[in-house]
Amino acid sequence: MEDPPQEKVEKISKATNGGPVKAIFQLKKPPEESSASIRMRGLVIASFWVIVIFFGLPIWWWTTSIHREKLPLQEMLEWADGKACKPTFPLQIVINAPFMSHDEAHHLVRITQHALDDLNEFSAHHLRLKLRQSLTTPHNNSINGFSKTSTENHYFTGINEEEETALTLKLSLSDSISMTHPKLRSHSTLLDVTYGASQIPSLSSTSSTLANVMANALQDMFAEEQASIAYILSTNLANSNGQYHSLSGGGQSTPASQSVAPSRDPRSGLNRVVPSDLAAKLARRTTRAAKYAPLYHITISLFTSSAIPSFWDIETAIEEHFAPLLNSFAISNFTIDTQVQLYASFSPSVRQPEYNSESGVWTLREEDLSGFINAAEWPLGPSIGTGPTLNFVVYVPDKSMSPLVIQNSHANSWLIPQWGGVMILNPSMPELGLPHSQPFLTKEAIQPALLTFSHQLLSLLGAPESPSSFPLQLQSLTRVRAASLLLSASSTMGSLARLTVALPSIAIPENVAFAVGKTLSHLHQTCTCLKSGRFRAAMDYARIAEAEAEKGFFEKSMVGQVYFPDEHKVAVYLPLLGPVGVPLVMGALKEIKRTWNVLKSRRTGR
């Protein structure tokens, strides 16, 4: 095996004691660099670092940095925790007492208000009585000096014209009765109270039968609305506390995200307002109702098991029996579509109807009602456009399977929660005016279905069952919806604030900050309108606040960066920084070392 070249040189050098061999095989040193080349190399390395520091890093920082607009996190969390607004619902009740003197009417209002305050256990929702005094000129046929038919001069005492009037009590004097009879008109906001002359309270009395009857009637009339609002507030308070505990349990709680303690909240005592049985009823109603939307699409469908009826006078029927109800809703808009499908069969999951020989009807089992809709073959889309769709189905069974009713109850209609309703229109019933062979469904035959759908629509929209007056139900629904939207938008603001704190790497674009600012502004206006009794304006502001809150929370540019861990960044940058960064760093270190040696040699030479 041959020796390496260096060992050969050493052996030959020893054998010859140096001499010519040493001169031949002596390794040459590289020529020294000129000062110009050294300076050039330093300038090249410095230029690379200048480009990296002054151009590369700023461009990288600008292109990869996450833009986060500044959000008012503290204010957002205060809204979510109920600190920014304590919603109140003062309902103005106007009392019209044309047959009482001014002092008697004032005294009646005062003691009735005291009786109402004693009955009310939920201070956020209270009734405020105002007097509209109607003074008349006495006639010979008057009672106590006040006529029933003369021209009236109205005196308004304490009535706020900007505040909406929830109800008007009209007191009527009668000499033929000695007991009061409150009677609510079904199509107006007027409560008639008839009383006898002996029931007018004296000015020195602290209570009276008339005041107690009026107070009890008013309390019972708005009891369901009061319970609904209390239920919404208590549910929102529980959800807020649950979100806080889940956040603090993860070790990410901050002082800004601390929740309000329930014991300090003025909404305490809600359990007394909403007993367990009523809370269960309200929970069922909430589950049954569809989520609020500013626009609903209504689809009314006719499905027949045979070839008849093949067409119907639905437009005229809707115009007469359904459109007035939709036009009365000021809190939402509606669109209506209709369709007809022949030879529509049951869903395969539903048992065939059974014939009841005793009653002579075909029956559907109650457990099969939820699967009655044949989603695979019936063209019932889940949604059209931006708003939710409410489906109402008129099903006409074959004449050989008619009349078709629900087992036990013998009803022919039912409600599907958050979806719509179904009504079976039996052609064998003569009262519908629909003979077996009639291919055309008249508006008279459609009327029962549309009336049923009207009641189902009210349930799907969350309308209360009481009071019996439809205008009062709409007013109550407006107040309940305003409270629900206020709390929903506030909760969304809290969720967005907690998400911003928990994920520092998530982007906060400018439009999100704009949506948050607009939401908070409309929440303030909603709260102000609620406290001043302007509930329709509060509903409008709350609707905008809810829409902007949802828009800001579900911003698509934020959702795409919710999960981007540091491991991804290492995997992206390491292949780039390795080949590029190592030569730059090593070159800079060598240049620094050379400069240090030069400086050190100069100091030593001195």
XYZ file of C-alpha atoms in Angstrom:
606
model
C 0.000 0.000 0.000
C 1.401 3.362 -1.064
C 2.268 6.059 1.413
C 0.330 9.327 1.272
C 2.102 12.211 -0.530
C 2.836 14.100 2.684
C 4.511 11.054 4.263
C 6.534 10.598 1.066
C 7.805 14.127 1.319
C 8.792 13.657 4.954
C 10.631 10.371 4.222
C 12.551 11.835 1.299
C 13.393 14.923 3.272
C 14.799 12.858 6.131
C 16.804 10.673 3.751
C 18.429 13.590 2.044
C 18.562 15.860 5.056
C 16.504 18.430 3.228
C 18.464 19.875 0.361
C 17.015 20.156 -3.137
C 14.119 17.866 -2.362
C 12.882 20.241 0.294
C 12.865 23.072 -2.167
C 11.019 20.984 -4.742
C 8.302 19.536 -2.518
C 7.786 22.512 -0.207
C 4.026 23.537 -0.346
C 3.387 27.037 -1.625
C 1.341 29.451 0.434
C -1.569 31.256 -1.310
C -0.752 34.779 -2.326
C -1.891 37.456 0.042
C -5.066 39.318 -0.887
C -4.739 42.852 -1.881
C -6.349 45.498 0.212
C -8.717 46.279 -2.684
C -10.054 42.708 -2.852
C -10.465 42.553 0.938
C -12.380 45.784 0.856
C -14.483 44.523 -2.049
C -15.360 41.306 -0.213
C -16.402 43.261 2.866
C -18.538 45.549 0.767
C -20.241 42.574 -0.921
C -21.075 40.951 2.425
C -22.230 44.264 3.836
C -24.402 44.921 0.774
C -26.096 41.548 1.211
C -26.865 42.329 4.847
C -28.079 45.810 3.985
C -30.511 44.322 1.465
C -31.674 41.723 3.993
C -32.106 44.181 6.885
C -33.473 47.229 5.105
C -35.415 45.589 2.263
C -35.953 41.889 2.897
C -37.095 42.024 6.520
C -39.531 44.959 6.030
C -41.059 43.313 2.947
C -41.343 39.996 4.789
C -42.863 41.688 7.813
C -45.332 43.626 5.677
C -46.418 40.625 3.615
C -46.685 38.128 6.475
C -47.862 40.249 9.402
C -51.456 39.767 10.590
C -53.486 42.946 10.483
C -55.412 43.394 13.714
C -57.646 46.397 14.072
C -58.066 47.623 17.613
C -61.378 46.550 19.095
C -63.066 47.942 22.230
C -62.739 44.616 24.043
C -63.711 45.950 27.452
C -66.909 47.512 26.159
C -67.761 44.384 24.171
C -67.381 42.193 27.245
C -69.416 44.604 29.330
C -72.289 44.253 26.863
C -71.967 40.465 26.943
C -71.910 40.391 30.749
C -74.896 42.714 31.124
C -72.952 45.622 32.608
C -73.384 48.089 29.745
C -77.174 47.982 29.641
C -79.872 46.937 32.063
C -82.846 46.621 29.687
C -86.146 47.824 31.070
C -89.587 47.652 29.511
C -91.866 50.423 30.760
C -95.316 49.943 29.248
C -97.493 53.019 29.114
C -101.107 52.242 30.002
C -103.505 55.099 29.341
C -106.640 55.342 31.473
C -109.589 57.204 30.029
C -112.091 58.094 32.740
C -114.624 60.475 31.220
C -117.179 60.106 34.008
C -114.946 60.915 36.955
C -113.815 64.221 38.293
C -110.210 65.201 37.848
C -109.333 64.465 41.477
C -111.176 61.148 41.512
C -109.464 59.977 38.339
C -106.029 60.978 39.651
C -106.640 59.159 42.894
C -107.835 56.030 41.068
C -104.715 56.002 38.902
C -102.501 56.445 41.943
C -103.959 53.587 43.999
C -104.134 51.325 40.931
C -100.449 51.981 40.304
C -99.672 51.030 43.900
C -101.644 47.808 43.497
C -99.777 47.005 40.277
C -96.410 47.626 41.916
C -97.337 45.249 44.727
C -98.257 42.521 42.237
C -95.158 42.957 40.065
C -92.109 40.877 41.044
C -90.003 41.748 37.990
C -88.892 45.378 38.076
C -87.427 45.353 34.545
C -90.933 44.988 33.108
C -93.463 47.309 34.659
C -96.695 49.026 33.753
C -96.944 52.794 34.080
C -100.433 54.211 34.297
C -101.167 57.582 32.733
C -104.394 59.514 32.862
C -106.232 60.860 29.870
C -108.963 62.846 31.550
C -112.069 63.557 29.462
C -114.148 66.225 31.122
C -117.692 66.617 29.843
C -120.519 69.093 30.260
C -123.294 67.806 32.539
C -126.763 67.124 31.141
C -130.041 66.309 32.755
C -129.554 62.605 32.124
C -126.087 62.564 33.572
C -124.797 60.361 36.356
C -122.911 62.145 39.119
C -122.940 65.278 37.019
C -121.138 63.819 34.040
C -122.860 62.956 30.784
C -122.228 59.890 28.662
C -122.957 61.555 25.327
C -121.823 65.176 25.486
C -118.786 66.597 23.694
C -115.560 65.784 25.564
C -112.616 68.042 26.357
C -109.453 65.941 26.834
C -106.807 66.675 29.440
C -103.579 64.647 29.156
C -101.805 64.109 32.432
C -98.258 62.722 32.358
C -98.639 61.121 28.934
C -95.459 60.977 26.875
C -96.432 61.355 23.238
C -93.124 59.827 22.083
C -93.680 56.770 24.256
C -95.848 54.084 22.698
C -99.162 53.354 24.328
C -99.442 49.642 25.001
C -103.070 49.620 26.135
C -105.949 51.996 26.753
C -108.416 51.421 29.587
C -111.778 52.959 28.935
C -113.804 53.335 32.106
C -117.555 53.399 31.543
C -120.048 54.282 34.228
C -123.255 52.294 34.523
C -126.044 52.627 37.058
C -127.397 49.165 36.363
C -124.482 47.127 37.728
C -122.435 47.138 40.881
C -119.457 45.028 39.691
C -116.669 45.773 37.239
C -116.377 43.764 34.035
C -113.018 44.187 32.212
C -113.394 43.128 28.593
C -110.592 43.188 26.041
C -111.456 43.891 22.441
C -109.966 41.206 20.180
C -108.939 43.509 17.319
C -107.776 46.602 19.191
C -105.704 47.707 22.163
C -108.717 48.814 24.162
C -109.850 47.327 27.479
C -113.371 48.237 28.518
C -114.020 48.449 32.243
C -117.566 49.034 33.380
C -118.156 50.054 36.980
C -120.915 51.253 39.207
C -121.174 54.643 40.826
C -120.582 53.134 44.242
C -117.192 51.770 43.203
C -115.581 55.165 42.654
C -112.938 55.348 45.413
C -113.068 58.188 47.858
C -110.172 60.605 47.928
C -109.125 59.436 51.398
C -109.073 55.699 50.573
C -105.833 53.773 50.015
C -107.407 50.948 48.023
C -110.623 50.081 46.242
C -112.302 47.194 44.487
C -112.134 48.991 41.160
C -108.371 49.581 41.485
C -107.728 45.972 42.479
C -109.780 44.612 39.596
C -107.960 46.855 37.119
C -104.560 45.941 38.550
C -105.268 42.206 38.467
C -106.599 42.403 34.918
C -103.519 44.275 33.722
C -101.122 41.965 35.540
C -102.774 38.857 34.087
C -102.856 40.377 30.632
C -99.090 40.968 30.477
C -98.002 38.044 32.668
C -96.894 35.877 29.746
C -94.895 38.689 28.156
C -93.245 39.451 31.478
C -92.372 35.780 31.947
C -91.009 35.568 28.389
C -88.684 38.519 28.878
C -87.603 37.217 32.284
C -86.920 33.813 30.738
C -84.810 35.365 27.963
C -82.823 37.448 30.436
C -82.223 34.521 32.771
C -81.180 32.241 29.901
C -78.764 34.850 28.587
C -77.323 35.371 32.084
C -76.749 31.613 32.468
C -75.074 31.400 29.069
C -72.849 34.366 29.887
C -71.714 32.779 33.151
C -71.125 29.465 31.396
C -68.910 31.082 28.789
C -66.959 32.848 31.497
C -66.377 29.666 33.492
C -65.283 27.748 30.398
C -62.805 30.498 29.552
C -61.414 30.745 33.073
C -61.166 26.972 33.278
C -58.814 27.004 30.308
C -56.443 29.376 32.082
C -57.053 32.227 29.658
C -59.273 34.500 31.709
C -58.389 38.150 31.824
C -59.715 40.987 33.977
C -61.585 42.301 30.968
C -63.427 39.047 30.540
C -64.733 38.682 34.078
C -68.455 38.145 34.237
C -71.043 39.802 36.405
C -71.898 37.887 39.522
C -75.529 36.802 39.389
C -76.219 37.952 42.956
C -75.444 41.564 42.056
C -77.514 41.599 38.895
C -80.877 43.397 39.119
C -82.332 40.530 37.168
C -82.092 38.412 40.310
C -85.428 37.021 41.365
C -86.213 35.832 37.854
C -86.976 32.384 39.196
C -89.874 33.863 41.115
C -91.240 35.454 37.934
C -90.781 32.295 35.845
C -91.843 29.193 37.796
C -90.679 25.815 36.597
C -93.882 24.866 34.787
C -94.054 28.193 32.954
C -90.341 27.997 32.154
C -90.906 24.583 30.570
C -93.746 26.027 28.512
C -91.604 28.948 27.358
C -88.738 26.577 26.531
C -91.073 24.528 24.324
C -92.313 27.662 22.619
C -88.762 28.853 22.048
C -87.791 25.471 20.616
C -90.848 25.451 18.365
C -90.300 28.951 16.992
C -87.999 29.599 14.064
C -84.956 31.798 14.506
C -85.653 35.447 13.930
C -84.850 36.796 10.476
C -85.707 40.107 8.820
C -86.982 38.165 5.793
C -88.904 34.890 5.674
C -89.763 32.886 2.565
C -93.126 31.145 2.783
C -93.858 28.206 0.484
C -97.470 26.998 0.309
C -97.650 23.625 -1.430
C -100.523 21.465 -2.633
C -99.745 17.746 -2.736
C -102.355 15.316 -3.978
C -102.215 11.541 -3.997
C -104.048 11.411 -7.356
C -104.571 13.596 -10.408
C -107.151 15.892 -8.774
C -107.297 18.626 -7.720
C -104.742 19.777 -10.262
C -105.003 23.543 -9.743
C -106.313 25.952 -7.120
C -107.341 29.556 -6.633
C -104.477 30.193 -4.246
C -103.686 33.782 -5.219
C -107.163 35.044 -4.386
C -107.242 33.009 -1.187
C -103.879 34.365 -0.040
C -104.931 37.917 -0.815
C -108.086 37.592 1.256
C -107.108 35.281 4.117
C -103.305 35.316 4.507
C -101.853 38.582 3.246
C -103.548 40.781 5.919
C -101.748 38.813 8.612
C -98.389 39.174 6.891
C -98.918 42.897 6.338
C -99.541 43.399 10.054
C -96.050 42.146 10.959
C -93.773 45.176 11.091
C -90.765 43.279 12.458
C -90.190 41.059 9.393
C -90.900 40.887 5.681
C -92.289 37.898 3.800
C -92.256 36.426 0.321
C -94.735 33.760 -0.792
C -94.273 30.972 -3.323
C -96.820 28.314 -4.268
C -96.532 24.954 -5.987
C -98.626 21.925 -6.923
C -97.492 18.307 -7.205
C -99.696 15.412 -8.294
C -99.409 11.781 -7.273
C -97.502 12.637 -4.119
C -96.901 9.525 -2.050
C -96.205 9.133 1.654
C -92.726 8.922 3.031
C -91.546 5.279 3.070
C -90.863 5.583 6.803
C -94.549 6.214 7.568
C -96.978 3.354 8.073
C -99.977 3.291 5.816
C -103.128 4.780 7.350
C -105.422 2.387 9.180
C -109.184 2.341 8.841
C -111.211 2.867 12.011
C -114.535 1.127 11.462
C -116.149 2.692 14.527
C -115.660 6.283 13.461
C -115.470 5.590 9.741
C -112.172 7.440 9.210
C -108.641 6.625 8.220
C -106.089 7.409 10.881
C -102.402 8.344 11.013
C -100.407 7.420 14.087
C -99.088 10.402 16.045
C -95.551 8.988 16.073
C -95.567 9.013 12.250
C -96.361 12.726 11.924
C -92.713 13.800 12.136
C -91.860 11.607 9.129
C -94.964 12.389 7.074
C -93.078 14.738 4.745
C -91.520 12.810 1.879
C -88.326 14.846 1.628
C -86.908 12.595 -1.080
C -89.725 13.191 -3.591
C -91.519 16.330 -2.497
C -89.815 19.501 -3.802
C -89.502 21.337 -0.503
C -86.198 23.199 -0.463
C -84.642 24.030 2.915
C -84.071 27.673 2.071
C -84.452 30.198 -0.722
C -82.068 33.136 -0.805
C -80.815 34.667 2.415
C -83.770 34.139 4.741
C -85.204 30.920 6.173
C -88.093 29.136 4.490
C -91.338 28.236 6.239
C -93.224 25.441 4.487
C -96.981 24.981 4.662
C -98.332 21.837 3.035
C -101.904 21.095 1.997
C -102.265 17.364 1.447
C -105.323 15.982 -0.350
C -105.575 12.202 0.117
C -107.178 9.848 -2.350
C -110.946 9.497 -2.067
C -110.502 5.827 -1.153
C -108.524 6.922 1.922
C -110.655 9.843 3.016
C -111.362 11.276 5.516
C -107.817 11.009 6.852
C -107.220 12.258 10.407
C -104.731 11.880 13.249
C -105.278 8.957 15.570
C -106.890 9.701 18.961
C -107.238 13.458 18.477
C -108.975 13.186 15.057
C -107.286 16.464 14.093
C -106.267 17.077 10.511
C -103.344 19.501 11.000
C -100.103 19.658 12.947
C -97.083 21.888 13.406
C -93.498 20.895 12.601
C -91.157 22.956 14.847
C -88.960 25.483 13.033
C -90.085 24.079 9.668
C -93.757 24.761 9.002
C -97.125 23.060 9.149
C -99.261 20.422 7.448
C -102.992 20.239 6.910
C -104.925 17.325 5.439
C -107.751 18.569 3.228
C -110.211 15.714 2.956
C -112.292 15.870 -0.237
C -115.057 13.764 1.275
C -116.074 16.499 3.689
C -119.070 18.324 2.180
C -118.492 21.466 4.239
C -115.331 22.136 2.204
C -117.235 22.253 -1.058
C -114.810 19.866 -2.681
C -116.495 16.984 -4.515
C -114.479 13.902 -5.367
C -114.292 14.680 -9.061
C -113.676 18.431 -8.755
C -110.247 19.255 -10.328
C -110.328 22.859 -9.124
C -109.812 23.892 -5.507
C -111.800 27.049 -4.811
C -110.795 29.776 -2.406
C -113.604 28.714 -0.077
C -112.085 25.240 0.112
C -108.616 26.698 0.758
C -109.805 29.078 3.484
C -109.670 26.537 6.376
C -106.104 25.631 5.440
C -104.960 29.259 5.327
C -106.612 30.017 8.668
C -104.801 27.035 10.152
C -101.537 28.178 8.596
C -102.076 31.633 10.105
C -102.137 30.171 13.609
C -99.152 27.972 12.817
C -97.247 30.968 11.461
C -97.827 32.860 14.707
C -96.422 29.900 16.639
C -93.398 29.668 14.344
C -92.714 33.375 14.817
C -92.899 33.021 18.599
C -96.062 35.031 19.188
C -97.470 34.715 22.736
C -100.770 33.011 23.363
C -102.069 35.823 25.545
C -103.509 38.407 25.619
C -106.334 37.505 23.265
C -106.082 40.778 21.331
C -104.080 40.303 18.150
C -102.614 43.862 18.127
C -101.432 43.322 21.709
C -99.845 40.018 20.678
C -97.917 41.808 17.941
C -96.783 44.482 20.396
C -95.691 41.820 22.852
C -93.829 39.953 20.115
C -92.039 43.186 19.168
C -90.828 43.733 22.729
C -89.785 40.111 23.196
C -87.937 40.066 19.877
C -86.205 43.353 20.680
C -84.970 41.904 23.974
C -83.865 38.682 22.296
C -81.965 40.485 19.541
C -80.351 42.869 22.036
C -79.040 39.980 24.114
C -78.048 37.939 21.058
C -75.988 40.780 19.581
C -74.423 41.449 22.998
C -73.507 37.788 23.360
C -71.943 37.789 19.892
C -69.841 40.794 20.858
C -68.615 38.933 23.932
C -67.776 35.841 21.886
C -65.819 37.939 19.403
C -63.908 39.663 22.214
C -63.024 36.351 23.863
C -61.956 34.929 20.499
C -59.723 37.948 19.896
C -58.023 37.515 23.276
C -57.681 33.742 23.001
C -56.219 33.767 19.457
C -53.596 36.517 19.098
C -52.695 35.284 15.604
C -56.165 35.756 14.154
C -56.662 38.661 11.759
C -58.992 41.536 12.628
C -59.746 43.315 9.329
C -61.043 46.843 9.104
C -64.588 45.827 8.164
C -64.830 43.768 11.373
C -63.886 46.814 13.448
C -66.471 48.848 11.530
C -69.135 46.193 12.160
C -68.263 46.114 15.866
C -68.507 49.890 16.138
C -71.841 49.933 14.335
C -73.139 47.112 16.515
C -72.201 48.861 19.746
C -73.732 52.113 18.545
C -77.043 50.432 17.707
C -76.990 48.508 20.969
C -76.766 51.800 22.853
C -79.674 53.166 20.821
C -81.679 49.991 21.413
C -81.171 50.234 25.151
C -82.135 53.900 25.151
C -85.299 53.253 23.167
C -86.311 50.393 25.446
C -85.931 52.543 28.545
C -87.988 55.326 26.971
C -90.766 52.979 25.826
C -90.152 53.349 22.071
C -90.230 49.650 21.315
C -90.660 49.756 17.533
C -87.576 51.945 17.198
C -85.757 49.635 19.609
C -86.674 46.694 17.403
C -85.258 48.424 14.326
C -81.976 49.235 16.081
C -81.704 45.756 17.572
C -82.255 44.174 14.175
C -79.374 46.169 12.674
C -77.162 45.410 15.680
C -77.788 41.671 15.331
C -77.042 41.707 11.597
C -73.805 43.661 12.054
C -72.702 41.449 14.946
C -73.192 38.295 12.878
C -71.437 39.925 9.942
C -68.400 40.813 12.043
C -68.176 37.479 13.831
C -68.397 35.342 10.694
C -65.952 37.373 8.599
C -64.429 34.890 6.137
C -60.911 36.320 6.342
C -60.925 35.629 10.084
C -62.235 32.102 9.798
C -59.407 31.089 7.439
C -56.732 31.913 10.041
C -58.336 30.510 13.163
C -55.890 27.566 13.187
C -52.353 28.193 11.939
C -49.871 26.682 14.463
C -46.185 27.519 14.804
C -45.206 24.144 13.340
C -46.542 25.293 9.997
C -44.361 28.395 10.125
C -41.230 26.342 10.867
C -42.042 23.997 7.995
C -42.364 26.954 5.623
C -39.362 29.051 6.671
C -36.727 26.432 7.477
C -36.114 25.284 3.851
C -35.691 28.932 2.867
C -33.619 30.258 5.754
C -31.200 27.311 5.781
C -29.585 27.628 2.320
C -29.786 31.412 2.294
C -29.008 32.258 5.886
C -26.006 29.980 6.566
C -23.690 31.509 3.892
C -24.648 35.025 4.972
C -24.040 34.329 8.641
C -20.740 32.478 8.073
C -19.465 35.182 5.734
C -20.338 37.866 8.249
C -18.611 35.959 11.062
C -15.395 35.499 9.011
C -15.343 39.152 8.072
C -15.850 40.176 11.689
C -13.047 37.826 12.765
C -10.681 39.214 10.100
C -11.432 42.775 11.084
C -10.838 41.898 14.733
C -7.453 40.311 13.926
C -6.386 43.334 11.889
C -7.322 45.679 14.692
C -5.578 43.479 17.238
C -2.372 43.295 15.143
C -2.322 47.063 14.750
C -2.613 47.537 18.493
C 0.148 44.987 19.098
C 2.414 46.664 16.516
C 2.034 49.935 18.294
